[in-house]
Amino acid sequence: MPTLVLLDSSLSMTRPVSVEGSEEFQRKNLAVHGLTMLFEHMATNYRLEFTSLVAFSSLWELMVPFTRDYNTLQEALNNLEDYDKTCLEAALQGVSNVVQQEWGTSCPCQVVLVTDGALGIGRGSLRHSLQTVKQRVEDKKFPLPFPFPSKFYVMCIANAEELQATDSMDNLEQLINLNGGEGQIYTMEGPLCLKSVQSMFGKLIDQAYSPFHAVMRCGNLTSDVQVFPRPEPVIIDEEVDPMPRTVQTDLEIVGFIEIGDISSPPVLSRHLVLPIAVNKEGDEIGTGATDDTEEETSTNQMAGKSPNFCVLLHGSLKVEGMVALVQLGPDWFGMLYSQADSKKKSNLMMSLFELGSEPLPWLGRISQLGPASDAAENPYGEDDSKSPFPIQPKNKRSYAQNVTVWIKASGLQTDVQKILRNARKLPEKTQTFYKELNRLRKAALAFGFWELLKSVAELLERECTLLPDSAHPDAAFQLSHAAQQLKLASSGDSKYAAYEHNITPMLTDFSGGGGADRI
Amino acid sequence: MRMFSVSHKTAFVVDHCPYMAESSRQLIECDMLTKSRSQGVIPLAPVSKSLWTCAIECSMEYCRILYDIYPTNKLVNYIVSDSEVHILNSWKQEHQNTHELMAALAAVGPPNPRQDPECCSVLHGLVAAVESLCKITEYQHEFRTALMDTADRVANRGRIICLTNAKSDTHVRMLEDCVLETIQEQNKRAAGSDRLMPIQQCELVLVHIYPQGEETLVSDRQKKELSSVLSSEVHSVRAGRYLACKLNVLVQQHFDLASTTITNIPMKEEQHANTSANYDVELLHHRDAHIEFIKSGDLHMAGSTSRDSGLKETVTLKWCTPRTNSVELHYCTGAYRISPVDVNSRPSSCLTNFLLNGRSVLLEQPRKSGSKVISHMLSSHGGEIFLHVLNSTRSTLEDPPSISEGCGGRVTDYRITDFGEFMRENRLTPFPDSMIDAADRIPVERAKSQLERHTRYWPMIISQTTIFNMQAVVPLANLIVKDTLTDEDVLTCQKTVYNLVDMERKSDPLPISTVGSRGKGPKRDEQYRIMWNELETLVKAHVGTSERHQRVLDCISACRSKPPEEEERKKRGRKREDKEDKTEKNGKDTEEKGWTTDSERLKGVMEREKDEQSECEIIKDSPDSPEPLNKKPRLATEEQQPPEKSKGPVSLLTLWTNRITQANSRKHQEFAGRLSSVNNKAELYQHLKEENGMDVHENGKATR
């Protein structure tokens, strides 16, 4: 989940913070201090997160595009200049554009707004924006809610009392509401100083940037892992089941399935599964990606040399072309598989299926999947030539069962033509002729289209009179028989108009003979 | 979409009164004479559908699309109304298919124009529809039961689609009032019943159908709230294709559908088999398949066009001819069932058949700029076609650290192939709902417990294990993890153990890893000690499973040399070695003789074992029990080794050969003959002995 930091660099941010004694700080310094702390945390614990920095006043500017290079971000932060007044709406529009350009609209994103809570005056102020939010035309809509799934965090370099004195707090709360309640406002507690800004950003880190650690297990084989990006809680149905569900920290493998059988399933999200070494105190040594200090490198080398189940699993999944089905919680499953990027680096990935007992129709209910060895007969065949998947649904779909639709005249005409074509090739085509005839009959009866039955009967009778001299004698018999049956059906007489009834070929002296002589 | 939204229940009410028998006046020519035969034949008069026929086929089309896209959970109750009410099906899932509805409609037949119009009304049907909406569905029942105290979260909403021919706007108002009144009445009744639920929200969709060429007597009206429970809208539509079009739009609105047109589908021409033309096929599916276009606002950029008098929009995606049939795991963010708009047309059926035959088709987003973006994929699973949405934007997971850079990444001798085999053995398969085992476990729990059993002892790297590198151990290793063993399985395990005993006595090299240790690695007897320990660890992990598992362990403990005595035995062994050295000089014949008898005796034991499978434990006490045998093979080992040792330093050739043999033994399955050979001599036609039973010993000697 990428992060975009939106930093207020209006003049009001340069207001000094009154601290007795010691040196004088600006609010901006506090903001920079807090963000530095955030970036440091991400650089060590959340390294794969893409972060971008946007500064705004009356205009906005993309200072650093999305990157994992936290040095660049820090540098930009340190060299930030001061500008004019605050105009949040334009900046939020900018955020929306920047994110969409980079990630599209389906990727969830976290937006961290850092401001002093002085949200401008008059036109362009947040107050003004919110007052007019309902009077917008189509192409000038307020940028919230963002078109992509998002969390909107507001870090106020101000304390709550200060914000409540004006209507700033109300306006900010309204912003969160506009974003569908996705987000939170953080204010500083106590005096504005380095310590309280640290504690405020500490709360944000706990809330949004705590790494997700879990134990992956396959029977007795286990591995400590970090799942990145961390899986977010999911709600199935806000009415019937409004409780958000979270992925449990025990990822238990249930069994294995061929890639061809799982067949590109739809997923809620994808995550890297990175093995981590956990030492006795429970502290993480590293995800293997960190190599900052010499000490760390050596511990990493140690970790690299001791066998890890993730690596074994990844290797075998890759070689065999399989996925592991993993349980994420009650009635919630996902899959583990090997994913290679263009540079031939490959990784263990986890995708989360939709919540519920049957996330993929072609697998059926997951709780009903059991070990293949329990089946009376090997469902994969002795030579791996079969597969129990996909599961066939009870009813066939319309496109798989030759339904009759006459909404367009051409549909009806095609069906009539088919019958006539076969009629001319009697008796060779007797079976197809009656099959098509019965199909038409059934549909006409269901649609109450008796006129059609009469009409087709007439057509058949005419066909009969037009038979060439060389025609097989059986043809004439079958045609007049069929015509008569259709007429009977069109009378609505329950004896002949029963839907399940089929017109069967007339038994003639010729029909049995096959190679009967021609007249 | 919420589970119990308005679209959970749809009641169709179709007017079956005499006036519905009126012709729609849309003429269909069904006598299409071919050119050659047209001379002198007067074509038949065209046919025309009645209002009833139009209403039925359009409502069936509505249901067809609905059932294609929502096979469960979205239910239809079909009601026909004349002088009485004909309810053609129920909310039950098993009644939700067009086939059953068609059969029921055929039984109803077209309206009877001679019926007394005074006693016929669509009102009967509307009242029945409201009553029906109060009835609880299987899904509502299931959730109410599951939620218990929060059962009130299960809502009861529904929609009534009424296809009729109304007299006037006043007539329409009368129908609406009647529905409203009935809802109020029924809700009172439902409040006191367990089987019924009051209606919280109802959408009434009145479709007035009139023949072509006539003026409508009823005006269209947008959706309007008549009360907090009921909203109503009126559509006045000419019969025929206008009606079909209207219901197609309605089904899309009601079920959040959207349309995609697949363009550039190459198809062979019917007439000229070797030419191909490009066709378009329009599909309906859930709107979310277009979510990326809708959100980014480039629905129009994505090639969407308005068609059919601006009633609906379709997104155009380009067919990409599949090149390979390789199985690939695409990153797919959604999969939605489809239904072709024109299900019977040749292009539609060509496309659906192609997909049903197991091919997948990638779909490309047409863009003005050069870049090609694959945004969707069509694929069928078990006879159902799905439109998969593929991720086409930048991934946040790009350029991750390779797994080889992380924990355990430097280790190179993982048992990848073995774990692959393990995965194959632990593949999943669906079981019928009723299938629960003796311990009352659902299949997925059985799968987990199987994984647990199979991994009780599972070294991850080759250098951590000896037994799993030995072909000879495979039968036992495969069996011991099973939940239950048969007597035959136990016998197989025991045979495996005897085989190992035999190997030890012959001092066959073991594939023990020399990684980490310098030089030759552990001595041969040490190797066997390691191997036996490991085997014991494996079997001990399963000893609690059953009494038969215990018997396998007993067999190992009986056959292997006891570790605690080891030190002592070593000392003794050394003394004996000296003696043996002397005896050796006496000639090899004696030694060979000793060998033969030993192996014969061992075999004798094995044969007898077979007869006395069940008495395995007793054997320990018998004079022929493996216990003493065990020591002899050790002696034999020492007997064989000394000649080399006594010659002083080992030659480079011997070192090399040993190394190669050891390495090779890991790579291939040992010949059955060599495994059971004695001094590299294998006995042929052993099975004859088994057949001849008692002659074993004599035959054995005879061959020597």
Coordinates of C-alpha atoms in Angstrom, one line a residue, chain A residues 1-2 48 50 66 68 100 102-107 147-149 218-222 228-229 237-242 252-260 262-277 286-289 300-301 303-317 319-320 322-323 325 327 333 335 337 339 341 343 345-349 351 354 361-363 365-375 378-380 384 388-393 395-409 412-413 415-417 420 424 439 442-443 445-452 455-456 458-459 462-463 466-467 497 499-500, chain B residues 1-5 26-34 37 41-50 52-54 56-58 60-61 64 67-69 71 93-94 96-99 101-107 109-110 143 147 150 153-155 157 240-241 244 291-293 295-297 327-335 337-340 342-344 352-353 356 377 379-386 388 390-391 393-411 414-435 437 442-448 450-461 464:
Chain A
M1 CA 0.0 0.0 0.0
P2 CA 1.9 3.1 -1.2
L48 CA 9.3 -2.2 0.4
F50 CA 6.7 3.1 -1.9
F66 CA 7.0 7.2 -5.4
R68 CA 11.8 3.2 -1.9
Q100 CA -3.9 7.4 -10.2
E102 CA 1.2 5.8 -10.8
W103 CA -1.1 3.0 -9.5
G104 CA -4.4 3.2 -11.2
T105 CA -7.6 3.2 -9.2
S106 CA -7.6 -0.3 -7.7
C107 CA -4.5 -0.1 -5.6
P147 CA -11.3 7.1 -6.6
F148 CA -8.8 4.6 -5.2
P149 CA -9.3 2.8 -1.9
C218 CA 2.6 -26.9 7.0
G219 CA 1.9 -29.6 9.5
N220 CA 5.1 -29.5 11.7
L221 CA 7.2 -27.5 9.3
T222 CA 7.1 -23.8 10.2
F228 CA 4.1 -7.4 3.0
P229 CA 2.1 -5.2 2.4
D237 CA -21.4 -7.4 3.8
E238 CA -21.9 -4.3 5.8
E239 CA -25.5 -5.3 6.6
V240 CA -25.5 -9.0 7.5
D241 CA -21.8 -9.3 8.5
P242 CA -20.5 -5.8 9.5
E252 CA -1.9 -22.8 8.1
I253 CA -1.4 -24.7 4.8
V254 CA -4.3 -27.0 4.1
G255 CA -3.0 -28.8 1.0
F256 CA -1.8 -28.3 -2.5
I257 CA -3.4 -27.7 -5.9
E258 CA -2.0 -27.6 -9.5
I259 CA -1.8 -24.1 -11.0
G260 CA -4.0 -25.3 -13.9
I262 CA -6.7 -23.1 -9.5
S263 CA -6.8 -21.3 -12.8
S264 CA -6.0 -17.6 -12.3
P265 CA -8.4 -17.0 -9.4
P266 CA -9.7 -13.5 -8.5
V267 CA -7.9 -12.2 -5.4
L268 CA -8.5 -9.4 -3.0
S269 CA -4.8 -8.6 -2.7
R270 CA -1.3 -9.9 -3.1
H271 CA 1.4 -10.0 -0.6
L272 CA 5.1 -11.0 -0.4
V273 CA 5.9 -13.6 2.2
L274 CA 9.3 -12.9 3.5
P275 CA 11.0 -15.4 5.9
I276 CA 12.4 -13.6 8.9
A277 CA 14.7 -14.8 11.6
G286 CA 15.9 -8.6 9.6
T287 CA 14.0 -9.5 6.5
G288 CA 17.1 -10.2 4.6
A289 CA 16.7 -7.0 2.7
N300 CA 21.8 -12.1 8.0
Q301 CA 24.4 -14.4 6.8
A303 CA 20.1 -16.6 8.9
G304 CA 20.8 -17.1 5.2
K305 CA 22.6 -20.3 6.0
S306 CA 20.1 -22.0 8.2
P307 CA 17.5 -23.9 6.3
N308 CA 14.1 -22.1 6.1
F309 CA 10.8 -23.7 5.2
C310 CA 9.7 -20.8 3.1
V311 CA 12.6 -21.3 0.7
L312 CA 12.0 -25.1 0.5
L313 CA 8.3 -24.5 -0.2
H314 CA 9.0 -21.8 -2.7
G315 CA 11.4 -24.0 -4.6
S316 CA 9.0 -26.9 -4.8
L317 CA 6.0 -24.8 -5.7
V319 CA 9.4 -26.6 -9.8
E320 CA 6.0 -28.5 -9.6
M322 CA 1.6 -25.8 -7.9
V323 CA 0.0 -23.6 -5.3
L325 CA -4.0 -23.5 -0.2
Q327 CA -6.2 -20.8 5.7
F333 CA -8.5 -18.8 2.5
M335 CA -2.9 -19.3 -1.9
Y337 CA 2.8 -19.6 -4.9
Q339 CA 6.1 -15.5 -8.5
D341 CA 9.5 -10.9 -11.9
K343 CA 14.5 -10.0 -13.7
K345 CA 14.1 -13.0 -9.3
S346 CA 11.5 -15.1 -7.7
N347 CA 9.6 -14.9 -4.5
L348 CA 7.0 -16.5 -2.4
M349 CA 3.7 -14.7 -2.7
S351 CA -2.9 -14.0 -2.5
E354 CA -12.6 -13.4 -1.2
P361 CA -16.9 -21.7 -7.9
W362 CA -14.6 -24.1 -9.7
L363 CA -13.1 -25.4 -6.4
R365 CA -16.6 -25.3 -0.9
I366 CA -13.1 -25.2 0.5
S367 CA -14.1 -27.0 3.7
Q368 CA -15.1 -29.9 1.5
L369 CA -11.6 -30.3 0.1
G370 CA -9.7 -33.2 1.6
P371 CA -6.6 -35.2 0.9
A372 CA -6.7 -37.0 -2.4
S373 CA -5.4 -40.1 -0.7
D374 CA -8.7 -40.5 1.2
A375 CA -10.6 -40.9 -2.0
N378 CA -7.1 -41.5 -7.1
P379 CA -8.9 -38.5 -8.5
Y380 CA -5.7 -37.5 -10.3
D384 CA -1.6 -37.8 -13.2
P388 CA -11.1 -33.6 -9.9
F389 CA -11.3 -29.8 -10.9
P390 CA -13.1 -27.8 -12.1
I391 CA -16.3 -28.7 -10.3
Q392 CA -19.3 -28.8 -12.6
P393 CA -22.2 -26.6 -11.6
N395 CA -27.3 -26.4 -14.0
K396 CA -25.7 -25.7 -17.4
R397 CA -25.6 -22.1 -18.5
S398 CA -27.7 -20.9 -21.4
Y399 CA -24.8 -20.8 -23.8
A400 CA -24.0 -24.4 -23.0
Q401 CA -27.4 -25.9 -23.6
N402 CA -28.7 -24.8 -27.0
V403 CA -31.6 -22.7 -25.8
T404 CA -34.2 -21.2 -28.1
V405 CA -34.5 -17.4 -28.3
W406 CA -36.6 -15.8 -31.0
I407 CA -36.4 -12.2 -29.9
K408 CA -34.8 -11.3 -33.2
A409 CA -36.6 -12.5 -36.3
L412 CA -36.8 -17.8 -35.5
Q413 CA -36.0 -17.9 -39.2
D415 CA -34.7 -22.4 -36.6
V416 CA -37.3 -22.8 -39.3
Q417 CA -34.7 -23.1 -42.0
L420 CA -36.7 -27.3 -43.8
R424 CA -35.3 -32.0 -47.8
R439 CA -37.0 -28.0 -30.1
K442 CA -41.2 -26.9 -27.2
A443 CA -40.3 -23.3 -27.5
L445 CA -45.6 -24.1 -26.7
A446 CA -43.8 -22.3 -23.9
F447 CA -44.1 -19.0 -25.6
G448 CA -47.8 -19.6 -26.4
F449 CA -46.9 -19.1 -30.0
W450 CA -49.4 -21.6 -31.6
E451 CA -49.6 -19.6 -34.8
L452 CA -46.0 -20.6 -35.5
S455 CA -47.4 -22.1 -40.0
V456 CA -44.6 -24.6 -39.8
E458 CA -48.2 -25.7 -43.5
L459 CA -44.6 -25.3 -44.6
R462 CA -46.0 -27.8 -48.9
E463 CA -42.6 -29.3 -48.8
L466 CA -42.8 -30.2 -53.7
L467 CA -40.9 -33.5 -53.2
A497 CA -49.5 -30.0 -26.4
Y499 CA -44.3 -29.8 -23.1
E500 CA -42.3 -32.9 -22.3
Chain B
M1 CA -24.0 -5.6 -3.5
R2 CA -25.6 -6.5 -0.3
M3 CA -26.7 -10.1 0.1
F4 CA -30.4 -9.2 0.7
S5 CA -30.8 -6.2 -1.5
Q26 CA -44.8 -7.2 -35.7
L27 CA -44.7 -9.5 -38.7
I28 CA -42.1 -12.2 -39.0
E29 CA -41.4 -13.8 -42.4
C30 CA -40.7 -17.4 -41.6
D31 CA -41.1 -18.7 -45.2
M32 CA -37.7 -17.8 -46.6
L33 CA -37.7 -19.5 -50.0
T34 CA -34.4 -20.3 -51.5
R37 CA -37.3 -23.2 -55.5
V41 CA -44.8 -21.1 -55.1
I42 CA -46.8 -18.6 -53.2
P43 CA -45.0 -17.8 -49.9
L44 CA -46.9 -18.3 -46.7
A45 CA -48.3 -15.4 -44.8
P46 CA -45.9 -14.0 -42.2
V47 CA -46.6 -14.9 -38.6
S48 CA -46.9 -12.4 -35.7
K49 CA -46.4 -12.9 -32.0
S50 CA -49.2 -12.1 -29.6
W52 CA -48.4 -12.6 -24.5
T53 CA -45.7 -14.3 -26.6
C54 CA -43.7 -11.1 -26.6
I56 CA -43.1 -14.3 -22.2
E57 CA -40.0 -14.5 -24.4
C58 CA -38.7 -11.2 -23.1
M60 CA -37.5 -15.6 -20.2
E61 CA -34.6 -13.7 -21.7
R64 CA -31.8 -16.5 -18.8
Y67 CA -29.5 -17.2 -14.1
D68 CA -26.3 -17.2 -16.3
I69 CA -24.7 -14.5 -14.2
P71 CA -26.7 -19.1 -10.6
Q93 CA -33.0 -22.8 -5.6
E94 CA -33.9 -26.0 -7.3
Q96 CA -34.6 -21.5 -10.4
N97 CA -34.0 -22.4 -14.0
T98 CA -35.6 -21.5 -17.3
H99 CA -36.3 -25.0 -18.3
L101 CA -40.4 -22.2 -16.1
M102 CA -40.8 -22.9 -19.8
A103 CA -42.5 -26.2 -19.1
A104 CA -44.8 -24.5 -16.6
L105 CA -45.6 -21.8 -19.2
A106 CA -46.4 -24.4 -21.8
A107 CA -48.9 -25.9 -19.4
G109 CA -50.7 -21.9 -22.7
P110 CA -51.6 -18.6 -24.4
F143 CA -28.7 -16.5 7.6
L147 CA -27.1 -15.1 13.1
T150 CA -28.8 -10.5 15.3
R153 CA -30.0 -7.9 10.1
V154 CA -31.5 -10.1 7.5
A155 CA -33.6 -7.8 5.4
R157 CA -36.6 -6.6 0.1
G240 CA -41.6 -6.8 -30.1
R241 CA -38.0 -5.8 -30.2
A244 CA -36.9 -7.0 -25.6
I291 CA -14.5 -0.8 -12.3
E292 CA -11.1 0.4 -13.4
F293 CA -12.6 2.2 -16.4
K295 CA -13.3 5.0 -11.6
S296 CA -10.6 6.4 -13.8
G297 CA -13.4 8.1 -15.8
V327 CA -0.9 -22.7 -17.7
E328 CA -0.1 -19.4 -16.1
L329 CA -1.2 -17.8 -12.9
H330 CA -2.4 -14.3 -13.9
Y331 CA -2.8 -11.6 -11.3
C332 CA -6.5 -11.3 -11.5
T333 CA -8.6 -8.9 -9.4
G334 CA -12.0 -10.2 -10.2
A335 CA -13.8 -12.9 -12.2
R337 CA -19.8 -14.8 -15.0
I338 CA -20.9 -13.7 -18.4
S339 CA -24.0 -14.1 -20.6
P340 CA -24.0 -13.5 -24.3
D342 CA -27.4 -12.8 -28.5
V343 CA -26.9 -16.3 -27.2
N344 CA -28.0 -18.1 -30.4
T352 CA -18.6 -19.6 -26.2
N353 CA -17.8 -23.0 -27.7
L356 CA -16.0 -24.0 -23.2
M377 CA -9.3 -12.5 -19.9
S379 CA -11.9 -18.3 -19.6
S380 CA -14.3 -21.2 -18.7
H381 CA -14.2 -23.2 -15.5
G382 CA -16.4 -26.3 -15.4
G383 CA -18.8 -25.2 -18.1
E384 CA -19.1 -21.6 -16.9
I385 CA -17.5 -18.7 -18.7
F386 CA -15.9 -16.0 -16.6
H388 CA -11.4 -12.2 -15.5
L390 CA -6.4 -8.6 -15.0
N391 CA -4.3 -6.0 -13.2
T393 CA -1.3 -1.0 -13.5
R394 CA 2.0 -0.8 -11.9
S395 CA 2.5 -3.3 -9.1
T396 CA 3.5 -2.1 -5.6
L397 CA 5.4 -5.3 -5.2
E398 CA 7.8 -4.7 -8.0
D399 CA 11.5 -5.5 -7.6
P400 CA 11.2 -7.4 -4.3
P401 CA 14.3 -8.9 -2.8
S402 CA 14.8 -12.4 -4.2
I403 CA 14.0 -15.3 -1.9
S404 CA 17.7 -16.3 -2.2
E405 CA 18.7 -13.1 -0.5
G406 CA 16.6 -13.8 2.6
C407 CA 16.6 -16.2 5.4
G408 CA 17.7 -19.7 4.3
G409 CA 18.5 -18.3 0.9
R410 CA 22.1 -19.4 1.0
V411 CA 21.3 -23.0 1.6
Y414 CA 17.0 -28.2 0.0
R415 CA 15.0 -31.4 -0.7
I416 CA 13.1 -29.6 -3.5
T417 CA 12.2 -32.8 -5.4
D418 CA 11.2 -34.7 -2.3
F419 CA 9.0 -31.8 -1.1
G420 CA 7.5 -31.7 -4.6
E421 CA 6.6 -35.4 -4.2
F422 CA 5.2 -34.5 -0.7
M423 CA 3.0 -31.8 -2.3
R424 CA 1.7 -34.3 -4.9
E425 CA 0.8 -36.7 -2.1
N426 CA -1.0 -33.9 -0.3
R427 CA -3.1 -32.6 -3.2
L428 CA -6.6 -31.8 -2.4
T429 CA -9.8 -33.1 -3.9
P430 CA -13.4 -32.2 -3.4
F431 CA -15.6 -34.6 -1.3
P432 CA -19.4 -34.7 -1.2
D433 CA -21.0 -32.8 1.6
S434 CA -22.0 -36.0 3.4
M435 CA -18.5 -37.3 3.6
D437 CA -14.9 -39.7 8.6
I442 CA -14.7 -32.3 7.7
P443 CA -12.4 -33.0 4.8
V444 CA -10.3 -29.8 5.2
E445 CA -9.5 -30.9 8.8
R446 CA -8.5 -34.3 7.5
A447 CA -6.2 -32.6 5.0
K448 CA -4.5 -30.6 7.8
Q450 CA -2.6 -35.6 7.1
L451 CA 0.0 -32.7 6.6
E452 CA 0.7 -32.9 10.4
R453 CA 1.4 -36.7 10.2
H454 CA 3.5 -36.4 7.1
T455 CA 5.7 -33.7 8.5
R456 CA 6.4 -35.2 12.0
Y457 CA 9.9 -35.9 10.9
W458 CA 10.8 -34.1 7.7
P459 CA 14.4 -32.8 7.4
M460 CA 14.5 -29.9 4.9
I461 CA 18.0 -30.4 3.5
Q464 CA 20.5 -33.3 7.3

